[in-house]
Amino acid sequence: MHSAVFLIEFGAIILALGLLGRFAGRFRFSPIPLYLLAGLAFGEGGLLPLGASEEFVAIGAEIGVILLLLMLGLEYTASDLVSNLKTQYPAGLVDMTLNAVPGAIAALLMGWGPVAAIVLAGVTWISSSGVIAKVLGDLGRLGNRETPVILSILVLEDLAMAVYLPIITALLAGVGWAAGSLTLGIALGAAGLVLFLAVRYGRLISRFVSSDDPEKLLLVVLGLTILVAGIAQQLQVSAAVGAFLVGIALSGEAAEGAHSLLAPLRDLFAAVFFVFFGLHTDPASIPPVLLPALVLAVVTACTKMATGYWAARRAKISVKGRWRAGGALVARGEFSIVIAGLAVTAGIEPSLGPLATAYVLILVVVGPLTARFAQPVAARVSDLRSRRRDAAAVALPAPREPEQPSQESLDEQNTSGRS
């Protein structure tokens, strides 16, 4: 009976996702907000709460994030990553300053203390790599000129998590400097080792993985990715970073073959990830913290757009590409929830969890919208301003030209001059 209930529940979820995806595709709209609403409907306090299949959905959600970042990594080589990081690290500093500071200030204004301020700073700082990767794929922008800029900022954020998460874990646990430094050293060493292997031995890895048999290629790539992601997670490094670096390490025929084979799996498990996000959100906990979450979402949406615009302008991207880059970075998601979950488990501040949930819910819905409409809206506003300036110029009276003296007055002046 338990297995039958599991099959019914999970089958209903997949069927609902397929119908929602078809509906979104018909109107050329990203299905992510619809997947999130489906999660709210199936979650705690929703219309049809799940029971038997929730654990399986949680595992599928983790696989979904891993596949999203793997597929994004397959789009670029290790040399692309290194060159982008060298040129875009100032954008990472701007990103941290503009987006972490509002969260810290908000926590201090609400009287939550310095540890909660550091936690909320991380919640507002880190964009959702999973959501953004899915949106870029849905909108067909993976080959755009601004995409490497977006990717560089996301990678810098993900790599920064290798430093941030051990620090915040030590602060929440109240451990001493020795234990905290050891955790941080392990995380930095693991991240550096994975990046070194990806850059230095990428060709050998691709040669090992490559196969003419699609079945063997799929099994090796998928197994290697999940293995590296699990090891990275065990060592306090983001599993998403590990998966992304595996994608970076693969190149040539191996990358092309893996991309075509894994695309359907990515779409399936990515949809499951967004449903899982909604499953653990009780709608009743949102209204009390909705106003501060909304204010914080508006502020940090603007700062993220400013970050993307500045980084794209620095990379000499066109104005349209700058707005697309800014709009794409707005969404928050998996990292924000992980960070808030650590604080809730430690019992730092009871209101922090619901506030972070409401904040992410707002931006995970708004993020795909800003990615799609930021550039057209900015172009429309610019066009309206130009029209107003032109209309104002036409309405002003034309400057009067000095009157030219007539021929008779010139003759009189000449006559008087001779006399």
GROMACS .gro file of C-alpha atoms in nm:
model
  419
    1MET     CA    1   0.000   0.000   0.000
    2HIS     CA    2   0.285   0.239   0.082
    3SER     CA    3   0.447   0.184  -0.258
    4ALA     CA    4   0.112   0.229  -0.431
    5VAL     CA    5   0.058   0.565  -0.255
    6PHE     CA    6   0.411   0.668  -0.349
    7LEU     CA    7   0.353   0.587  -0.716
    8ILE     CA    8   0.021   0.773  -0.720
    9GLU     CA    9   0.165   1.082  -0.553
   10PHE     CA   10   0.482   1.097  -0.759
   11GLY     CA   11   0.294   1.026  -1.081
   12ALA     CA   12   0.052   1.308  -1.004
   13ILE     CA   13   0.344   1.546  -0.948
   14ILE     CA   14   0.514   1.457  -1.276
   15LEU     CA   15   0.186   1.480  -1.470
   16ALA     CA   16   0.108   1.819  -1.316
   17LEU     CA   17   0.458   1.946  -1.404
   18GLY     CA   18   0.417   1.829  -1.762
   19LEU     CA   19   0.085   2.008  -1.800
   20LEU     CA   20   0.220   2.324  -1.639
   21GLY     CA   21   0.527   2.315  -1.864
   22ARG     CA   22   0.307   2.275  -2.171
   23PHE     CA   23   0.089   2.566  -2.056
   24ALA     CA   24   0.394   2.789  -2.001
   25GLY     CA   25   0.542   2.689  -2.337
   26ARG     CA   26   0.224   2.781  -2.520
   27PHE     CA   27   0.249   3.136  -2.387
   28ARG     CA   28   0.630   3.149  -2.421
   29PHE     CA   29   0.674   3.197  -2.047
   30SER     CA   30   0.919   3.037  -1.804
   31PRO     CA   31   0.749   2.754  -1.611
   32ILE     CA   32   0.949   2.812  -1.291
   33PRO     CA   33   0.685   3.020  -1.107
   34LEU     CA   34   0.422   2.760  -1.196
   35TYR     CA   35   0.642   2.479  -1.062
   36LEU     CA   36   0.684   2.673  -0.739
   37LEU     CA   37   0.308   2.721  -0.702
   38ALA     CA   38   0.263   2.348  -0.758
   39GLY     CA   39   0.501   2.285  -0.470
   40LEU     CA   40   0.297   2.514  -0.246
   41ALA     CA   41  -0.018   2.323  -0.342
   42PHE     CA   42   0.139   1.984  -0.256
   43GLY     CA   43   0.324   2.103   0.055
   44GLU     CA   44   0.241   2.160   0.420
   45GLY     CA   45  -0.074   2.369   0.451
   46GLY     CA   46  -0.147   2.325   0.080
   47LEU     CA   47  -0.438   2.162  -0.099
   48LEU     CA   48  -0.296   1.808  -0.127
   49PRO     CA   49  -0.009   1.752   0.119
   50LEU     CA   50   0.228   1.470   0.026
   51GLY     CA   51   0.341   1.191   0.253
   52ALA     CA   52   0.496   0.884   0.098
   53SER     CA   53   0.686   1.050  -0.189
   54GLU     CA   54   0.832   1.351  -0.008
   55GLU     CA   55   1.168   1.185   0.069
   56PHE     CA   56   1.209   1.077  -0.293
   57VAL     CA   57   1.123   1.429  -0.411
   58ALA     CA   58   1.395   1.567  -0.179
   59ILE     CA   59   1.656   1.341  -0.341
   60GLY     CA   60   1.531   1.435  -0.686
   61ALA     CA   61   1.561   1.803  -0.596
   62GLU     CA   62   1.929   1.761  -0.505
   63ILE     CA   63   1.992   1.581  -0.834
   64GLY     CA   64   1.810   1.860  -1.016
   65VAL     CA   65   2.042   2.131  -0.882
   66ILE     CA   66   2.346   1.918  -0.965
   67LEU     CA   67   2.232   1.860  -1.323
   68LEU     CA   68   2.148   2.226  -1.374
   69LEU     CA   69   2.499   2.334  -1.282
   70LEU     CA   70   2.661   2.048  -1.474
   71MET     CA   71   2.481   2.150  -1.793
   72LEU     CA   72   2.578   2.511  -1.744
   73GLY     CA   73   2.941   2.410  -1.696
   74LEU     CA   74   2.936   2.210  -2.019
   75GLU     CA   75   2.881   2.535  -2.210
   76TYR     CA   76   3.233   2.662  -2.131
   77THR     CA   77   3.589   2.533  -2.115
   78ALA     CA   78   3.834   2.567  -1.828
   79SER     CA   79   4.022   2.844  -2.012
   80ASP     CA   80   3.696   3.036  -2.046
   81LEU     CA   81   3.641   3.006  -1.672
   82VAL     CA   82   3.990   3.127  -1.581
   83SER     CA   83   3.980   3.423  -1.819
   84ASN     CA   84   3.635   3.526  -1.699
   85LEU     CA   85   3.736   3.506  -1.334
   86LYS     CA   86   4.045   3.717  -1.399
   87THR     CA   87   3.842   3.987  -1.567
   88GLN     CA   88   3.528   3.975  -1.352
   89TYR     CA   89   3.656   3.952  -0.994
   90PRO     CA   90   3.582   4.326  -0.937
   91ALA     CA   91   3.221   4.249  -1.024
   92GLY     CA   92   3.223   3.985  -0.751
   93LEU     CA   93   3.333   4.244  -0.496
   94VAL     CA   94   3.065   4.488  -0.614
   95ASP     CA   95   2.809   4.207  -0.599
   96MET     CA   96   2.899   4.122  -0.239
   97THR     CA   97   2.891   4.486  -0.127
   98LEU     CA   98   2.565   4.584  -0.292
   99ASN     CA   99   2.368   4.273  -0.201
  100ALA     CA  100   2.505   4.147   0.132
  101VAL     CA  101   2.498   4.484   0.308
  102PRO     CA  102   2.117   4.538   0.278
  103GLY     CA  103   2.050   4.204   0.446
  104ALA     CA  104   2.290   4.277   0.730
  105ILE     CA  105   2.142   4.624   0.783
  106ALA     CA  106   1.787   4.485   0.784
  107ALA     CA  107   1.875   4.228   1.052
  108LEU     CA  108   2.042   4.490   1.271
  109LEU     CA  109   1.746   4.728   1.234
  110MET     CA  110   1.513   4.450   1.352
  111GLY     CA  111   1.738   4.390   1.654
  112TRP     CA  112   1.849   4.039   1.561
  113GLY     CA  113   2.217   4.076   1.652
  114PRO     CA  114   2.544   4.039   1.457
  115VAL     CA  115   2.527   3.662   1.390
  116ALA     CA  116   2.178   3.687   1.242
  117ALA     CA  117   2.299   3.987   1.042
  118ILE     CA  118   2.575   3.777   0.885
  119VAL     CA  119   2.322   3.503   0.808
  120LEU     CA  120   2.071   3.739   0.644
  121ALA     CA  121   2.355   3.901   0.450
  122GLY     CA  122   2.424   3.564   0.290
  123VAL     CA  123   2.056   3.511   0.215
  124THR     CA  124   2.032   3.838   0.022
  125TRP     CA  125   2.377   3.813  -0.138
  126ILE     CA  126   2.374   3.479  -0.323
  127SER     CA  127   2.170   3.445  -0.642
  128SER     CA  128   2.013   3.112  -0.730
  129SER     CA  129   2.244   2.935  -0.974
  130GLY     CA  130   1.979   2.669  -1.033
  131VAL     CA  131   1.698   2.912  -1.111
  132ILE     CA  132   1.915   3.135  -1.329
  133ALA     CA  133   2.059   2.842  -1.523
  134LYS     CA  134   1.706   2.715  -1.593
  135VAL     CA  135   1.584   3.061  -1.695
  136LEU     CA  136   1.877   3.119  -1.931
  137GLY     CA  137   1.807   2.782  -2.094
  138ASP     CA  138   1.433   2.849  -2.122
  139LEU     CA  139   1.493   3.190  -2.281
  140GLY     CA  140   1.759   3.056  -2.520
  141ARG     CA  141   2.029   3.293  -2.391
  142LEU     CA  142   2.312   3.050  -2.315
  143GLY     CA  143   2.497   3.173  -2.623
  144ASN     CA  144   2.445   3.546  -2.560
  145ARG     CA  145   2.742   3.777  -2.507
  146GLU     CA  146   2.630   3.872  -2.156
  147THR     CA  147   2.599   3.510  -2.040
  148PRO     CA  148   2.972   3.469  -1.957
  149VAL     CA  149   2.943   3.779  -1.735
  150ILE     CA  150   2.643   3.628  -1.554
  151LEU     CA  151   2.823   3.297  -1.526
  152SER     CA  152   3.135   3.458  -1.380
  153ILE     CA  153   2.933   3.630  -1.107
  154LEU     CA  154   2.749   3.308  -1.024
  155VAL     CA  155   3.072   3.109  -1.008
  156LEU     CA  156   3.230   3.371  -0.783
  157GLU     CA  157   2.927   3.349  -0.554
  158ASP     CA  158   2.933   2.970  -0.550
  159LEU     CA  159   3.305   2.964  -0.478
  160ALA     CA  160   3.254   3.226  -0.207
  161MET     CA  161   3.016   2.981  -0.041
  162ALA     CA  162   3.316   2.752   0.015
  163VAL     CA  163   3.444   3.024   0.250
  164TYR     CA  164   3.115   3.160   0.382
  165LEU     CA  165   2.942   2.834   0.481
  166PRO     CA  166   3.222   2.707   0.709
  167ILE     CA  167   3.239   3.050   0.873
  168ILE     CA  168   2.865   3.075   0.934
  169THR     CA  169   2.851   2.714   1.054
  170ALA     CA  170   3.124   2.787   1.310
  171LEU     CA  171   2.949   3.106   1.424
  172LEU     CA  172   2.615   2.931   1.468
  173ALA     CA  173   2.773   2.640   1.653
  174GLY     CA  174   2.979   2.870   1.875
  175VAL     CA  175   3.301   2.671   1.816
  176GLY     CA  176   3.645   2.813   1.882
  177TRP     CA  177   3.886   2.966   1.636
  178ALA     CA  178   4.086   2.642   1.601
  179ALA     CA  179   3.793   2.425   1.493
  180GLY     CA  180   3.655   2.699   1.268
  181SER     CA  181   3.991   2.753   1.100
  182LEU     CA  182   4.029   2.378   1.037
  183THR     CA  183   3.687   2.358   0.871
  184LEU     CA  184   3.765   2.663   0.658
  185GLY     CA  185   4.105   2.521   0.556
  186ILE     CA  186   3.951   2.192   0.445
  187ALA     CA  187   3.686   2.372   0.242
  188LEU     CA  188   3.935   2.600   0.068
  189GLY     CA  189   4.172   2.310  -0.004
  190ALA     CA  190   3.897   2.097  -0.152
  191ALA     CA  191   3.768   2.379  -0.373
  192GLY     CA  192   4.119   2.461  -0.491
  193LEU     CA  193   4.196   2.096  -0.568
  194VAL     CA  194   3.881   2.046  -0.774
  195LEU     CA  195   3.945   2.367  -0.967
  196PHE     CA  196   4.309   2.272  -1.028
  197LEU     CA  197   4.213   1.929  -1.163
  198ALA     CA  198   3.948   2.083  -1.388
  199VAL     CA  199   4.190   2.338  -1.537
  200ARG     CA  200   4.506   2.126  -1.554
  201TYR     CA  201   4.376   1.782  -1.646
  202GLY     CA  202   4.051   1.860  -1.828
  203ARG     CA  203   4.160   1.685  -2.150
  204LEU     CA  204   4.255   1.365  -1.969
  205ILE     CA  205   3.922   1.362  -1.787
  206SER     CA  206   3.735   1.415  -2.114
  207ARG     CA  207   3.932   1.132  -2.277
  208PHE     CA  208   3.848   0.902  -1.984
  209VAL     CA  209   3.478   0.989  -1.997
  210SER     CA  210   3.429   0.994  -2.375
  211SER     CA  211   3.259   0.693  -2.533
  212ASP     CA  212   3.084   0.613  -2.860
  213ASP     CA  213   2.816   0.424  -2.669
  214PRO     CA  214   2.553   0.670  -2.538
  215GLU     CA  215   2.460   0.439  -2.251
  216LYS     CA  216   2.818   0.419  -2.122
  217LEU     CA  217   2.873   0.793  -2.166
  218LEU     CA  218   2.555   0.874  -1.973
  219LEU     CA  219   2.639   0.642  -1.685
  220VAL     CA  220   2.999   0.761  -1.652
  221VAL     CA  221   2.917   1.134  -1.671
  222LEU     CA  222   2.620   1.111  -1.437
  223GLY     CA  223   2.804   0.893  -1.188
  224LEU     CA  224   3.116   1.111  -1.192
  225THR     CA  225   2.911   1.427  -1.144
  226ILE     CA  226   2.708   1.296  -0.851
  227LEU     CA  227   3.021   1.146  -0.692
  228VAL     CA  228   3.217   1.472  -0.710
  229ALA     CA  229   2.915   1.671  -0.591
  230GLY     CA  230   2.871   1.439  -0.293
  231ILE     CA  231   3.239   1.460  -0.198
  232ALA     CA  232   3.227   1.838  -0.229
  233GLN     CA  233   2.918   1.853  -0.008
  234GLN     CA  234   3.079   1.625   0.249
  235LEU     CA  235   3.381   1.856   0.265
  236GLN     CA  236   3.160   2.164   0.323
  237VAL     CA  237   3.199   2.279  -0.039
  238SER     CA  238   2.888   2.341  -0.245
  239ALA     CA  239   2.769   2.037  -0.440
  240ALA     CA  240   2.669   2.280  -0.714
  241VAL     CA  241   3.028   2.403  -0.742
  242GLY     CA  242   3.152   2.045  -0.776
  243ALA     CA  243   2.899   1.967  -1.049
  244PHE     CA  244   2.978   2.289  -1.231
  245LEU     CA  245   3.351   2.216  -1.229
  246VAL     CA  246   3.290   1.866  -1.366
  247GLY     CA  247   3.109   2.029  -1.655
  248ILE     CA  248   3.399   2.271  -1.703
  249ALA     CA  249   3.647   1.980  -1.706
  250LEU     CA  250   3.465   1.805  -1.991
  251SER     CA  251   3.519   1.934  -2.342
  252GLY     CA  252   3.499   1.833  -2.706
  253GLU     CA  253   3.291   1.530  -2.806
  254ALA     CA  254   3.240   1.424  -2.444
  255ALA     CA  255   3.078   1.757  -2.358
  256GLU     CA  256   2.858   1.759  -2.669
  257GLY     CA  257   2.741   1.402  -2.615
  258ALA     CA  258   2.676   1.453  -2.245
  259HIS     CA  259   2.480   1.770  -2.315
  260SER     CA  260   2.238   1.601  -2.554
  261LEU     CA  261   2.193   1.296  -2.329
  262LEU     CA  262   2.144   1.482  -2.002
  263ALA     CA  263   1.912   1.761  -2.123
  264PRO     CA  264   1.586   1.564  -2.066
  265LEU     CA  265   1.703   1.448  -1.721
  266ARG     CA  266   1.796   1.803  -1.629
  267ASP     CA  267   1.452   1.934  -1.722
  268LEU     CA  268   1.279   1.661  -1.521
  269PHE     CA  269   1.481   1.693  -1.200
  270ALA     CA  270   1.502   2.072  -1.219
  271ALA     CA  271   1.123   2.083  -1.216
  272VAL     CA  272   1.125   1.848  -0.914
  273PHE     CA  273   1.366   2.085  -0.738
  274PHE     CA  274   1.127   2.379  -0.762
  275VAL     CA  275   0.838   2.164  -0.642
  276PHE     CA  276   1.046   2.055  -0.343
  277PHE     CA  277   1.120   2.420  -0.263
  278GLY     CA  278   0.747   2.487  -0.239
  279LEU     CA  279   0.677   2.171  -0.039
  280HIS     CA  280   0.859   2.304   0.267
  281THR     CA  281   0.687   2.641   0.276
  282ASP     CA  282   0.379   2.676   0.493
  283PRO     CA  283   0.161   2.950   0.338
  284ALA     CA  284   0.037   3.048   0.686
  285SER     CA  285   0.387   3.156   0.797
  286ILE     CA  286   0.428   3.412   0.519
  287PRO     CA  287   0.181   3.698   0.602
  288PRO     CA  288   0.344   3.812   0.931
  289VAL     CA  289   0.680   3.874   0.763
  290LEU     CA  290   0.554   3.968   0.418
  291LEU     CA  291   0.609   4.345   0.443
  292PRO     CA  292   0.977   4.341   0.553
  293ALA     CA  293   1.046   4.060   0.307
  294LEU     CA  294   0.885   4.260   0.027
  295VAL     CA  295   1.088   4.572   0.109
  296LEU     CA  296   1.408   4.371   0.123
  297ALA     CA  297   1.320   4.197  -0.204
  298VAL     CA  298   1.262   4.528  -0.384
  299VAL     CA  299   1.589   4.677  -0.257
  300THR     CA  300   1.803   4.375  -0.339
  301ALA     CA  301   1.636   4.320  -0.676
  302CYS     CA  302   1.749   4.672  -0.768
  303THR     CA  303   2.100   4.613  -0.633
  304LYS     CA  304   2.131   4.285  -0.826
  305MET     CA  305   2.023   4.457  -1.144
  306ALA     CA  306   2.277   4.730  -1.077
  307THR     CA  307   2.544   4.463  -1.026
  308GLY     CA  308   2.469   4.289  -1.354
  309TYR     CA  309   2.443   4.617  -1.545
  310TRP     CA  310   2.776   4.740  -1.407
  311ALA     CA  311   2.955   4.410  -1.476
  312ALA     CA  312   2.821   4.391  -1.832
  313ARG     CA  313   2.913   4.753  -1.901
  314ARG     CA  314   3.263   4.683  -1.772
  315ALA     CA  315   3.280   4.393  -2.021
  316LYS     CA  316   3.175   4.634  -2.301
  317ILE     CA  317   2.839   4.464  -2.355
  318SER     CA  318   2.564   4.662  -2.531
  319VAL     CA  319   2.297   4.842  -2.327
  320LYS     CA  320   2.042   4.571  -2.405
  321GLY     CA  321   2.281   4.304  -2.282
  322ARG     CA  322   2.349   4.502  -1.964
  323TRP     CA  323   1.982   4.506  -1.873
  324ARG     CA  324   1.947   4.136  -1.956
  325ALA     CA  325   2.244   4.057  -1.730
  326GLY     CA  326   2.099   4.260  -1.444
  327GLY     CA  327   1.753   4.108  -1.476
  328ALA     CA  328   1.888   3.753  -1.487
  329LEU     CA  329   2.068   3.784  -1.152
  330VAL     CA  330   1.764   3.880  -0.943
  331ALA     CA  331   1.642   3.531  -0.846
  332ARG     CA  332   1.738   3.383  -0.508
  333GLY     CA  333   1.685   3.019  -0.423
  334GLU     CA  334   1.867   2.711  -0.299
  335PHE     CA  335   2.166   2.875  -0.125
  336SER     CA  336   1.947   3.128   0.054
  337ILE     CA  337   1.729   2.849   0.191
  338VAL     CA  338   2.032   2.644   0.299
  339ILE     CA  339   2.179   2.942   0.484
  340ALA     CA  340   1.851   3.027   0.656
  341GLY     CA  341   1.801   2.660   0.745
  342LEU     CA  342   2.132   2.653   0.932
  343ALA     CA  343   2.025   2.952   1.140
  344VAL     CA  344   1.680   2.807   1.213
  345THR     CA  345   1.833   2.477   1.327
  346ALA     CA  346   2.067   2.666   1.559
  347GLY     CA  347   1.775   2.865   1.704
  348ILE     CA  348   1.929   3.207   1.637
  349GLU     CA  349   1.612   3.399   1.554
  350PRO     CA  350   1.260   3.250   1.516
  351SER     CA  351   1.148   3.504   1.256
  352LEU     CA  352   1.452   3.460   1.035
  353GLY     CA  353   1.327   3.139   0.873
  354PRO     CA  354   0.984   3.269   0.767
  355LEU     CA  355   1.137   3.600   0.650
  356ALA     CA  356   1.396   3.420   0.437
  357THR     CA  357   1.128   3.191   0.296
  358ALA     CA  358   0.899   3.479   0.202
  359TYR     CA  359   1.194   3.672   0.057
  360VAL     CA  360   1.303   3.381  -0.162
  361LEU     CA  361   0.945   3.306  -0.266
  362ILE     CA  362   0.907   3.663  -0.391
  363LEU     CA  363   1.234   3.669  -0.583
  364VAL     CA  364   1.210   3.316  -0.722
  365VAL     CA  365   0.887   3.432  -0.888
  366VAL     CA  366   1.007   3.783  -0.977
  367GLY     CA  367   1.349   3.664  -1.098
  368PRO     CA  368   1.229   3.491  -1.417
  369LEU     CA  369   1.008   3.793  -1.489
  370THR     CA  370   1.293   4.042  -1.458
  371ALA     CA  371   1.514   3.815  -1.670
  372ARG     CA  372   1.255   3.823  -1.944
  373PHE     CA  373   1.121   4.179  -1.922
  374ALA     CA  374   1.398   4.399  -1.773
  375GLN     CA  375   1.549   4.483  -2.111
  376PRO     CA  376   1.218   4.551  -2.297
  377VAL     CA  377   1.088   4.764  -2.009
  378ALA     CA  378   1.412   4.962  -1.991
  379ALA     CA  379   1.401   5.018  -2.367
  380ARG     CA  380   1.040   5.134  -2.343
  381VAL     CA  381   1.120   5.376  -2.059
  382SER     CA  382   1.417   5.513  -2.252
  383ASP     CA  383   1.199   5.561  -2.560
  384LEU     CA  384   0.934   5.747  -2.358
  385ARG     CA  385   1.200   5.977  -2.211
  386SER     CA  386   1.335   6.052  -2.557
  387ARG     CA  387   0.986   6.136  -2.681
  388ARG     CA  388   0.924   6.366  -2.385
  389ARG     CA  389   1.251   6.547  -2.446
  390ASP     CA  390   1.164   6.587  -2.814
  391ALA     CA  391   0.816   6.713  -2.728
  392ALA     CA  392   0.957   6.962  -2.477
  393ALA     CA  393   1.204   7.087  -2.736
  394VAL     CA  394   0.924   7.141  -2.990
  395ALA     CA  395   0.705   7.321  -2.734
  396LEU     CA  396   0.973   7.578  -2.648
  397PRO     CA  397   0.960   7.899  -2.857
  398ALA     CA  398   1.228   7.916  -3.121
  399PRO     CA  399   1.507   8.163  -3.046
  400ARG     CA  400   1.459   8.493  -3.226
  401GLU     CA  401   1.717   8.570  -3.487
  402PRO     CA  402   1.861   8.924  -3.492
  403GLU     CA  403   1.691   9.146  -3.747
  404GLN     CA  404   1.895   9.224  -4.055
  405PRO     CA  405   1.917   9.599  -4.138
  406SER     CA  406   1.740   9.701  -4.456
  407GLN     CA  407   1.923   9.841  -4.759
  408GLU     CA  408   1.779  10.193  -4.699
  409SER     CA  409   1.919  10.208  -4.345
  410LEU     CA  410   2.259  10.093  -4.472
  411ASP     CA  411   2.258  10.370  -4.736
  412GLU     CA  412   2.168  10.631  -4.472
  413GLN     CA  413   2.452  10.510  -4.247
  414ASN     CA  414   2.698  10.539  -4.538
  415THR     CA  415   2.576  10.888  -4.629
  416SER     CA  416   2.602  11.014  -4.272
  417GLY     CA  417   2.948  10.861  -4.243
  418ARG     CA  418   3.078  11.048  -4.552
  419SER     CA  419   2.935  11.376  -4.434
   0.00000   0.00000   0.00000
